[in-house]
């Protein structure tokens, strides 16, 4: 018996076990499958538990009061136990739509053959390591796609021809990259070659789904590794074209790496993280460049230029990955605060300190400095200021204040246009 032939029963979610037993007690087939089995075989703790069954969504819904059906084209049942959601999926047939239950358009009628047999379900899955099924009652692993062997050899391999499977659903490229980062596995040669040449297909994926995938890539605790893999496989630029472009003559690559390292470390310490911080880093230099370009225009104020630059850069990115408003708002705050941080006289520093995004903006400033930006020890100043006594604060403001006042002489600003109404947050 080899090392990867058994499952540690005690690591299985009690709720998932309950769902499996109830389905089986009612005469249905039910298996734990996907990432949970893959992770258990690797002695990692699974993120969530997925169940595959021959019961139809309505059958499942009837068996569990605490459940609801989600998805329009391919319906899945979520069974809820407090904070834990167990996802129950009916076996997919050859004509099931892609694995995109959250963003499918409504109104299309279901064809009769979206549901399939157990065997059909196996071969609809993406990678061999994700197609291992566990029958809890029999304590038996069912591995028709030979996934265990690939897990042992640490290989990510598509089920079937890589190019066909990636064309069928280009998000599989991002999934492969994510698993590579998370598990430290390598991509099977043909899969790697296909990813490197088919990145452009990502353009056909809806922006909302790509945002979800980007979150999983960069905010699951292995963001740095995922980023390296995205770069090595020529994928990064298909998701973040402006950020990729700005790597040619700016410190973007370093800044992104630093932001992701900090995010990974925070996740490891169970501290809160936000995609806004990472996105702000990815698009910082495109924002700065755009702001400088706009500032060349006659009669534009710094404020208007900053606002318009943020609008332009964010809306360009949204053609690729959507960015929900709460995150774009936070990105703007982080960016705009960067130009308030150098103002250190009078009431300004304390006002800046009170801003609800001060902490994120300060962390961001430190990363800019680490990435090589020259800021005249601004980070150090703020580090000290936050901890300083009232007396020391006054002294710090005076010494920088004088210097700043001397430098403050600048050209009178021309009158501004109507866009100036837009206010900074
Ligand atoms: P994670 O650890 O991120 O949860 P996972 O492999 O469980 O990884 P899920 O998105 O939870 O990923 O999907 C559950 C299972 O559904 C996968 O293991 C795989 O078998 C199948 N699956 C998910 N997305 C796809 C896809 N795009 N194409 C084919 N099969 C997919
Ligand atoms: Mg999963």
Short mmCIF file of C-alpha atoms and ligand atoms in Angstrom, two decimals:
data_model
loop_
_atom_site.label_atom_id
_atom_site.label_comp_id
_atom_site.label_asym_id
_atom_site.label_seq_id
_atom_site.Cartn_x
_atom_site.Cartn_y
_atom_site.Cartn_z
CA UNK A 1 0.00 0.00 0.00
CA UNK A 2 1.57 3.31 -0.96
CA UNK A 3 1.55 6.50 1.07
CA UNK A 4 -1.17 8.16 -0.92
CA UNK A 5 -3.83 5.49 -0.76
CA UNK A 6 -5.67 6.51 2.35
CA UNK A 7 -7.59 9.43 3.68
CA UNK A 8 -7.33 10.71 7.23
CA UNK A 9 -11.00 10.44 8.22
CA UNK A 10 -10.69 12.81 11.17
CA UNK A 11 -9.66 15.63 8.83
CA UNK A 12 -12.96 15.45 6.94
CA UNK A 13 -15.52 18.08 7.84
CA UNK A 14 -18.28 16.60 9.99
CA UNK A 15 -20.81 18.58 8.02
CA UNK A 16 -19.54 17.22 4.71
CA UNK A 17 -19.78 13.70 6.12
CA UNK A 18 -23.35 14.36 7.20
CA UNK A 19 -24.32 15.46 3.70
CA UNK A 20 -22.69 12.40 2.13
CA UNK A 21 -24.41 10.00 4.55
CA UNK A 22 -27.82 11.52 4.10
CA UNK A 23 -27.55 11.37 0.33
CA UNK A 24 -26.39 7.74 0.51
CA UNK A 25 -29.11 6.83 3.01
CA UNK A 26 -31.61 8.12 0.49
CA UNK A 27 -30.29 5.88 -2.23
CA UNK A 28 -28.07 8.38 -4.07
CA UNK A 29 -24.42 8.10 -4.92
CA UNK A 30 -22.29 10.67 -3.12
CA UNK A 31 -18.57 11.28 -3.15
CA UNK A 32 -16.20 13.82 -1.72
CA UNK A 33 -14.19 15.10 -4.66
CA UNK A 34 -11.87 17.80 -5.95
CA UNK A 35 -9.58 20.03 -3.95
CA UNK A 36 -10.54 18.50 -0.60
CA UNK A 37 -9.39 15.01 -1.57
CA UNK A 38 -6.30 16.36 -3.32
CA UNK A 39 -5.38 18.38 -0.22
CA UNK A 40 -6.12 15.53 2.20
CA UNK A 41 -3.85 13.22 0.20
CA UNK A 42 -1.17 15.88 0.58
CA UNK A 43 -1.88 16.23 4.32
CA UNK A 44 -2.99 19.82 3.83
CA UNK A 45 -6.17 21.10 5.35
CA UNK A 46 -8.79 21.60 2.65
CA UNK A 47 -10.25 25.04 2.02
CA UNK A 48 -13.71 23.64 1.44
CA UNK A 49 -15.46 20.33 0.79
CA UNK A 50 -17.17 19.56 -2.49
CA UNK A 51 -19.55 16.69 -3.05
CA UNK A 52 -20.53 15.07 -6.33
CA UNK A 53 -23.77 13.14 -6.54
CA UNK A 54 -26.29 11.63 -8.95
CA UNK A 55 -29.09 13.40 -7.03
CA UNK A 56 -30.52 16.35 -8.97
CA UNK A 57 -30.48 19.80 -7.34
CA UNK A 58 -34.16 19.56 -6.43
CA UNK A 59 -33.56 16.20 -4.70
CA UNK A 60 -30.71 17.66 -2.70
CA UNK A 61 -32.73 20.74 -1.86
CA UNK A 62 -35.49 18.52 -0.48
CA UNK A 63 -33.14 16.57 1.75
CA UNK A 64 -31.56 19.63 3.37
CA UNK A 65 -33.63 22.46 4.74
CA UNK A 66 -30.49 24.55 5.18
CA UNK A 67 -29.77 24.56 1.45
CA UNK A 68 -30.27 26.73 -1.61
CA UNK A 69 -29.81 26.28 -5.30
CA UNK A 70 -27.37 28.65 -6.99
CA UNK A 71 -26.36 29.12 -10.62
CA UNK A 72 -28.67 29.42 -13.58
CA UNK A 73 -27.29 27.24 -16.33
CA UNK A 74 -25.65 24.62 -14.22
CA UNK A 75 -27.25 24.53 -10.85
CA UNK A 76 -25.39 23.67 -7.69
CA UNK A 77 -26.71 23.29 -4.17
CA UNK A 78 -25.11 25.06 -1.24
CA UNK A 79 -25.83 23.36 2.06
CA UNK A 80 -25.11 25.72 4.88
CA UNK A 81 -23.95 24.85 8.40
CA UNK A 82 -23.25 28.12 10.19
CA UNK A 83 -20.28 29.58 8.37
CA UNK A 84 -19.43 26.43 6.48
CA UNK A 85 -20.92 25.85 3.05
CA UNK A 86 -20.83 22.40 1.50
CA UNK A 87 -21.15 22.54 -2.27
CA UNK A 88 -23.15 19.69 -3.77
CA UNK A 89 -22.89 19.24 -7.53
CA UNK A 90 -24.83 16.82 -9.66
CA UNK A 91 -22.63 14.76 -12.00
CA UNK A 92 -21.96 16.84 -15.09
CA UNK A 93 -22.54 15.43 -18.53
CA UNK A 94 -20.63 16.22 -21.73
CA UNK A 95 -22.83 19.22 -22.44
CA UNK A 96 -22.70 20.88 -19.06
CA UNK A 97 -21.65 24.47 -19.33
CA UNK A 98 -18.26 25.56 -18.15
CA UNK A 99 -17.50 25.71 -14.46
CA UNK A 100 -18.81 29.20 -13.99
CA UNK A 101 -21.87 28.88 -11.84
CA UNK A 102 -21.69 32.40 -10.43
CA UNK A 103 -21.69 34.43 -13.57
CA UNK A 104 -23.73 32.50 -16.05
CA UNK A 105 -26.36 34.49 -17.86
CA UNK A 106 -29.94 33.82 -17.01
CA UNK A 107 -32.76 32.83 -19.26
CA UNK A 108 -31.17 30.01 -21.18
CA UNK A 109 -33.09 26.81 -20.91
CA UNK A 110 -31.40 23.81 -19.48
CA UNK A 111 -30.78 21.05 -21.92
CA UNK A 112 -31.67 17.58 -20.65
CA UNK A 113 -28.18 16.24 -20.93
CA UNK A 114 -26.34 18.68 -18.67
CA UNK A 115 -26.34 15.97 -16.03
CA UNK A 116 -24.24 12.94 -16.62
CA UNK A 117 -23.01 9.66 -15.26
CA UNK A 118 -20.24 9.21 -12.73
CA UNK A 119 -17.72 8.50 -15.54
CA UNK A 120 -18.79 11.57 -17.46
CA UNK A 121 -18.35 13.69 -14.36
CA UNK A 122 -14.78 12.44 -13.94
CA UNK A 123 -13.77 13.50 -17.43
CA UNK A 124 -15.36 16.96 -17.22
CA UNK A 125 -12.99 17.92 -14.44
CA UNK A 126 -9.89 19.96 -15.12
CA UNK A 127 -6.83 18.18 -13.74
CA UNK A 128 -6.18 14.58 -12.83
CA UNK A 129 -5.35 15.55 -9.23
CA UNK A 130 -8.78 17.19 -8.95
CA UNK A 131 -10.69 14.14 -10.17
CA UNK A 132 -10.12 11.74 -7.29
CA UNK A 133 -13.37 10.66 -5.62
CA UNK A 134 -13.77 9.33 -2.11
CA UNK A 135 -16.59 7.06 -1.09
CA UNK A 136 -16.73 7.53 2.64
CA UNK A 137 -18.96 4.59 3.39
CA UNK A 138 -16.68 2.12 1.64
CA UNK A 139 -13.54 4.09 2.61
CA UNK A 140 -12.56 3.81 -1.00
CA UNK A 141 -10.77 6.16 -3.38
CA UNK A 142 -11.92 6.08 -6.99
CA UNK A 143 -9.22 7.37 -9.31
CA UNK A 144 -10.25 6.79 -12.92
CA UNK A 145 -8.04 9.65 -14.23
CA UNK A 146 -4.89 8.42 -12.49
CA UNK A 147 -4.62 11.49 -10.31
CA UNK A 148 -2.88 9.81 -7.39
CA UNK A 149 0.14 9.00 -9.53
CA UNK A 150 0.36 12.64 -10.64
CA UNK A 151 0.07 13.88 -7.06
CA UNK A 152 2.90 11.55 -6.08
CA UNK A 153 5.01 12.95 -8.90
CA UNK A 154 3.86 16.50 -8.17
CA UNK A 155 2.55 17.07 -11.68
CA UNK A 156 -0.43 19.12 -12.81
CA UNK A 157 -1.90 17.38 -15.83
CA UNK A 158 -5.12 18.12 -17.67
CA UNK A 159 -7.60 15.35 -18.25
CA UNK A 160 -7.44 14.97 -22.02
CA UNK A 161 -5.60 17.18 -24.49
CA UNK A 162 -4.32 20.37 -22.77
CA UNK A 163 -5.01 22.66 -25.68
CA UNK A 164 -8.62 21.43 -26.07
CA UNK A 165 -9.30 21.69 -22.36
CA UNK A 166 -7.83 25.20 -22.12
CA UNK A 167 -9.75 26.38 -25.15
CA UNK A 168 -12.92 24.98 -23.64
CA UNK A 169 -12.41 27.04 -20.50
CA UNK A 170 -9.40 29.40 -20.46
CA UNK A 171 -9.77 29.97 -16.70
CA UNK A 172 -8.14 26.54 -16.33
CA UNK A 173 -4.85 28.26 -17.19
CA UNK A 174 -5.19 30.44 -14.11
CA UNK A 175 -6.25 27.48 -12.02
CA UNK A 176 -3.15 25.54 -13.11
CA UNK A 177 -0.97 28.49 -12.17
CA UNK A 178 -2.69 28.89 -8.82
CA UNK A 179 -2.24 25.22 -7.94
CA UNK A 180 1.37 25.40 -9.06
CA UNK A 181 1.96 28.25 -6.61
CA UNK A 182 0.01 26.68 -3.80
CA UNK A 183 1.25 23.11 -4.08
CA UNK A 184 4.72 23.67 -5.56
CA UNK A 185 3.88 21.20 -8.35
CA UNK A 186 5.13 21.47 -11.91
CA UNK A 187 3.04 21.81 -15.02
CA UNK A 188 3.10 18.85 -17.37
CA UNK A 189 5.19 19.86 -20.41
CA UNK A 190 2.39 20.03 -22.94
CA UNK A 191 0.16 21.94 -20.50
CA UNK A 192 2.91 24.48 -19.89
CA UNK A 193 3.50 24.93 -23.60
CA UNK A 194 -0.23 25.42 -24.20
CA UNK A 195 -0.56 27.99 -21.40
CA UNK A 196 2.38 29.96 -22.78
CA UNK A 197 0.79 30.16 -26.20
CA UNK A 198 -2.92 30.48 -25.34
CA UNK A 199 -2.88 33.30 -22.79
CA UNK A 200 -4.79 35.55 -25.17
CA UNK A 201 -7.91 33.39 -24.71
CA UNK A 202 -8.27 34.97 -21.28
CA UNK A 203 -9.65 38.00 -23.10
CA UNK A 204 -12.89 36.13 -23.78
CA UNK A 205 -13.55 35.44 -20.11
CA UNK A 206 -16.00 37.82 -18.40
CA UNK A 207 -14.25 40.44 -16.26
CA UNK A 208 -16.22 39.47 -13.15
CA UNK A 209 -15.02 35.87 -13.31
CA UNK A 210 -11.45 37.05 -13.83
CA UNK A 211 -11.66 39.23 -10.76
CA UNK A 212 -12.72 36.19 -8.72
CA UNK A 213 -9.83 34.20 -10.11
CA UNK A 214 -7.37 37.02 -9.49
CA UNK A 215 -8.50 37.09 -5.86
CA UNK A 216 -7.89 33.38 -5.53
CA UNK A 217 -4.50 33.73 -7.21
CA UNK A 218 -3.16 36.60 -5.18
CA UNK A 219 -5.06 36.54 -1.88
CA UNK A 220 -4.94 32.90 -0.85
CA UNK A 221 -1.60 32.99 0.91
CA UNK A 222 0.56 32.00 -2.07
CA UNK A 223 0.38 35.18 -4.07
CA UNK A 224 4.12 35.62 -4.58
CA UNK A 225 4.50 32.14 -6.04
CA UNK A 226 1.43 32.66 -8.23
CA UNK A 227 2.85 35.94 -9.48
CA UNK A 228 6.19 34.34 -10.44
CA UNK A 229 4.31 31.64 -12.30
CA UNK A 230 2.07 34.21 -14.01
CA UNK A 231 5.18 36.05 -15.20
CA UNK A 232 7.03 32.91 -16.30
CA UNK A 233 4.04 31.69 -18.26
CA UNK A 234 3.39 35.01 -20.01
CA UNK A 235 0.01 35.28 -18.34
CA UNK A 236 0.32 38.36 -16.15
CA UNK A 237 -0.01 40.78 -19.04
CA UNK A 238 -3.30 39.25 -20.18
CA UNK A 239 -4.89 40.08 -16.86
CA UNK A 240 -3.08 43.31 -16.02
CA UNK A 241 -1.84 44.79 -19.30
CA UNK A 242 -1.05 48.30 -18.04
CA UNK A 243 0.76 46.97 -15.01
CA UNK A 244 2.76 44.63 -17.25
CA UNK A 245 3.61 47.44 -19.64
CA UNK A 246 4.81 49.68 -16.83
CA UNK A 247 7.32 47.01 -15.79
CA UNK A 248 9.42 47.98 -18.80
CA UNK A 249 10.57 51.29 -17.30
CA UNK A 250 9.30 51.40 -13.73
CA UNK A 251 9.74 49.50 -10.48
CA UNK A 252 6.29 47.90 -10.87
CA UNK A 253 7.57 44.34 -10.74
CA UNK A 254 9.40 44.96 -7.48
CA UNK A 255 6.48 46.84 -5.94
CA UNK A 256 4.01 44.06 -6.82
CA UNK A 257 6.35 41.44 -5.43
CA UNK A 258 6.69 43.39 -2.17
CA UNK A 259 2.93 43.90 -1.86
CA UNK A 260 2.31 40.20 -2.44
CA UNK A 261 5.02 39.14 0.01
CA UNK A 262 3.46 41.35 2.64
CA UNK A 263 -0.01 39.95 1.79
CA UNK A 264 1.23 36.35 2.06
CA UNK A 265 2.85 37.11 5.41
CA UNK A 266 -0.31 38.74 6.73
CA UNK A 267 -2.41 35.74 5.67
CA UNK A 268 0.05 33.40 7.40
CA UNK A 269 -0.45 35.45 10.58
CA UNK A 270 -4.23 35.49 10.05
CA UNK A 271 -4.24 39.26 9.67
CA UNK A 272 -6.81 40.92 7.38
CA UNK A 273 -5.85 41.59 3.77
CA UNK A 274 -7.49 43.49 0.95
CA UNK A 275 -7.21 43.16 -2.82
CA UNK A 276 -7.20 46.96 -2.97
CA UNK A 277 -3.66 47.10 -1.60
CA UNK A 278 -2.34 44.64 -4.19
CA UNK A 279 -4.21 46.33 -7.03
CA UNK A 280 -2.93 49.72 -5.87
CA UNK A 281 0.61 48.34 -6.15
CA UNK A 282 0.02 46.77 -9.57
CA UNK A 283 -1.29 50.03 -10.97
CA UNK A 284 0.70 52.60 -8.99
CA UNK A 285 3.17 53.51 -11.75
CA UNK A 286 0.53 53.51 -14.50
CA UNK A 287 -1.38 55.93 -12.24
CA UNK A 288 1.68 58.13 -11.67
CA UNK A 289 2.51 58.17 -15.39
CA UNK A 290 -1.03 59.03 -16.34
CA UNK A 291 -1.18 61.79 -13.73
CA UNK A 292 2.05 63.28 -15.04
CA UNK A 293 0.75 63.12 -18.58
CA UNK A 294 -2.44 64.94 -17.62
CA UNK A 295 -0.48 67.55 -15.68
CA UNK A 296 1.13 68.61 -18.95
CA UNK A 297 -2.27 69.83 -20.10
CA UNK A 298 -3.01 73.51 -19.77
CA UNK A 299 -5.05 74.64 -16.83
CA UNK A 300 -5.32 71.37 -14.99
CA UNK A 301 -4.85 71.23 -11.21
CA UNK A 302 -2.96 68.47 -9.43
CA UNK A 303 -6.21 67.39 -7.87
CA UNK A 304 -8.05 67.08 -11.15
CA UNK A 305 -5.13 65.31 -12.76
CA UNK A 306 -4.98 62.79 -9.90
CA UNK A 307 -8.70 62.18 -10.08
CA UNK A 308 -8.78 61.74 -13.81
CA UNK A 309 -5.69 59.58 -13.80
CA UNK A 310 -7.25 57.26 -11.21
CA UNK A 311 -10.46 57.11 -13.26
CA UNK A 312 -8.60 56.32 -16.45
CA UNK A 313 -6.32 53.69 -15.01
CA UNK A 314 -9.06 51.93 -13.05
CA UNK A 315 -11.54 51.91 -15.91
CA UNK A 316 -8.91 50.51 -18.28
CA UNK A 317 -8.21 47.71 -15.84
CA UNK A 318 -11.91 47.01 -15.50
CA UNK A 319 -12.02 45.93 -19.12
CA UNK A 320 -10.00 42.92 -17.96
CA UNK A 321 -10.89 42.27 -14.33
CA UNK A 322 -13.84 43.95 -12.74
CA UNK A 323 -13.00 45.87 -9.55
CA UNK A 324 -15.90 46.26 -7.14
CA UNK A 325 -16.44 49.83 -5.97
CA UNK A 326 -15.37 49.26 -2.40
CA UNK A 327 -11.95 48.21 -3.66
CA UNK A 328 -11.50 50.89 -6.29
CA UNK A 329 -12.43 53.48 -3.64
CA UNK A 330 -9.74 52.13 -1.38
CA UNK A 331 -7.16 52.11 -4.19
CA UNK A 332 -7.85 55.78 -4.83
CA UNK A 333 -7.51 56.58 -1.13
CA UNK A 334 -4.15 54.83 -0.98
CA UNK A 335 -2.92 56.65 -4.09
CA UNK A 336 -4.20 60.10 -3.16
CA UNK A 337 -2.78 59.85 0.35
CA UNK A 338 0.68 59.36 -1.18
CA UNK A 339 0.66 63.00 -2.21
CA UNK A 340 -0.57 64.12 1.21
CA UNK A 341 2.17 62.29 3.10
CA UNK A 342 4.92 64.79 2.17
CA UNK A 343 2.91 67.68 3.67
CA UNK A 344 4.18 67.79 7.24
CA UNK A 345 3.49 71.23 8.62
CA UNK A 346 0.71 72.81 10.66
CA UNK A 347 -2.39 70.68 11.06
CA UNK A 348 -1.70 68.54 8.01
CA UNK A 349 0.11 65.55 9.51
CA UNK A 350 -2.53 65.00 12.16
CA UNK A 351 -5.30 65.23 9.60
CA UNK A 352 -3.52 62.72 7.42
CA UNK A 353 -3.02 60.46 10.42
CA UNK A 354 -6.74 60.50 11.12
CA UNK A 355 -7.66 59.37 7.62
CA UNK A 356 -9.25 55.93 7.72
CA UNK A 357 -6.77 54.64 5.17
CA UNK A 358 -3.69 56.17 6.75
CA UNK A 359 -2.30 52.81 7.83
CA UNK A 360 -2.62 51.28 4.35
CA UNK A 361 -1.15 54.41 2.77
CA UNK A 362 1.77 54.40 5.19
CA UNK A 363 2.47 50.71 4.52
CA UNK A 364 2.28 51.51 0.81
CA UNK A 365 4.80 54.34 1.19
CA UNK A 366 7.24 51.97 2.87
CA UNK A 367 6.91 49.53 -0.02
CA UNK A 368 7.52 52.30 -2.56
CA UNK A 369 10.71 53.14 -0.73
CA UNK A 370 11.75 49.50 -0.62
CA UNK A 371 11.08 49.28 -4.33
CA UNK A 372 13.66 52.04 -4.78
CA UNK A 373 11.63 55.26 -4.95
CA UNK A 374 13.40 58.28 -3.52
CA UNK A 375 11.18 59.98 -0.94
CA UNK A 376 13.75 61.67 1.32
CA UNK A 377 13.17 59.39 4.30
CA UNK A 378 9.49 60.18 4.38
CA UNK A 379 8.68 56.71 5.67
CA UNK A 380 11.09 57.08 8.53
CA UNK A 381 9.55 60.44 9.41
CA UNK A 382 6.07 58.94 9.60
CA UNK A 383 7.26 55.93 11.54
CA UNK A 384 8.66 58.24 14.17
CA UNK A 385 5.79 60.70 14.10
CA UNK A 386 3.18 58.05 14.89
CA UNK A 387 5.00 57.11 18.08
CA UNK A 388 6.26 60.57 19.08
CA UNK A 389 5.29 62.59 22.16
CA UNK A 390 3.37 65.81 21.59
CA UNK A 391 6.53 67.83 22.16
CA UNK A 392 8.55 65.78 19.72
CA UNK A 393 5.73 66.06 17.18
CA UNK A 394 5.89 69.84 17.31
CA UNK A 395 9.63 69.76 16.80
CA UNK A 396 9.33 67.34 13.90
CA UNK A 397 6.73 69.52 12.20
CA UNK A 398 8.83 72.64 12.63
CA UNK A 399 11.98 71.20 11.21
CA UNK A 400 10.28 69.78 8.12
CA UNK A 401 7.83 72.68 7.95
CA UNK A 402 10.54 75.27 7.45
CA UNK A 403 12.22 73.29 4.76
CA UNK A 404 8.92 72.74 3.03
CA UNK A 405 7.86 76.33 3.17
CA UNK A 406 11.03 77.43 1.46
CA UNK A 407 10.41 74.88 -1.26
CA UNK A 408 6.73 75.64 -1.60
CA UNK A 409 7.14 78.48 -4.02
CA UNK A 410 5.48 77.35 -7.19
CA UNK A 411 3.94 78.66 -10.31
CA UNK A 412 0.49 80.18 -9.82
CA UNK A 413 -2.13 77.72 -10.91
CA UNK A 414 -4.22 78.71 -13.87
CA UNK A 415 -7.99 78.74 -13.45
CA UNK A 416 -9.46 75.28 -13.61
CA UNK A 417 -12.20 73.65 -15.63
CA UNK A 418 -15.48 72.20 -14.43
CA UNK A 419 -14.02 68.76 -13.74
CA UNK A 420 -12.62 70.23 -10.57
CA UNK A 421 -15.89 69.56 -8.83
CA UNK A 422 -14.76 65.99 -8.39
CA UNK A 423 -13.46 65.72 -4.89
CA UNK A 424 -10.84 63.47 -3.45
CA UNK A 425 -12.13 60.97 -0.93
P1 LIG B 1 -9.54 24.95 -3.97
O1 LIG B 1 -8.51 24.38 -3.07
O2 LIG B 1 -9.20 26.26 -4.50
O3 LIG B 1 -10.94 24.85 -3.44
P2 LIG B 1 -10.54 23.09 -5.91
O4 LIG B 1 -9.81 22.18 -6.87
O5 LIG B 1 -11.41 22.42 -4.90
O6 LIG B 1 -9.45 23.99 -5.25
P3 LIG B 1 -12.92 24.44 -6.73
O7 LIG B 1 -13.04 25.70 -7.50
O8 LIG B 1 -13.42 24.36 -5.35
O9 LIG B 1 -11.37 24.10 -6.76
O10 LIG B 1 -13.57 23.31 -7.63
C1 LIG B 1 -13.88 22.02 -7.14
C2 LIG B 1 -13.61 20.98 -8.22
O11 LIG B 1 -14.44 21.25 -9.37
C3 LIG B 1 -12.20 20.98 -8.77
O12 LIG B 1 -11.32 20.22 -7.97
C4 LIG B 1 -12.39 20.37 -10.14
O13 LIG B 1 -12.56 18.98 -10.05
C5 LIG B 1 -13.73 20.97 -10.56
N1 LIG B 1 -13.53 22.23 -11.30
C6 LIG B 1 -13.57 23.49 -10.81
N2 LIG B 1 -13.38 24.40 -11.75
C7 LIG B 1 -13.23 23.72 -12.91
C8 LIG B 1 -13.02 24.10 -14.27
N3 LIG B 1 -12.91 25.37 -14.62
N4 LIG B 1 -12.94 23.11 -15.19
C9 LIG B 1 -13.07 21.82 -14.83
N5 LIG B 1 -13.25 21.41 -13.59
C10 LIG B 1 -13.33 22.33 -12.62
MG1 LIG B 2 -12.71 23.41 -3.48
#
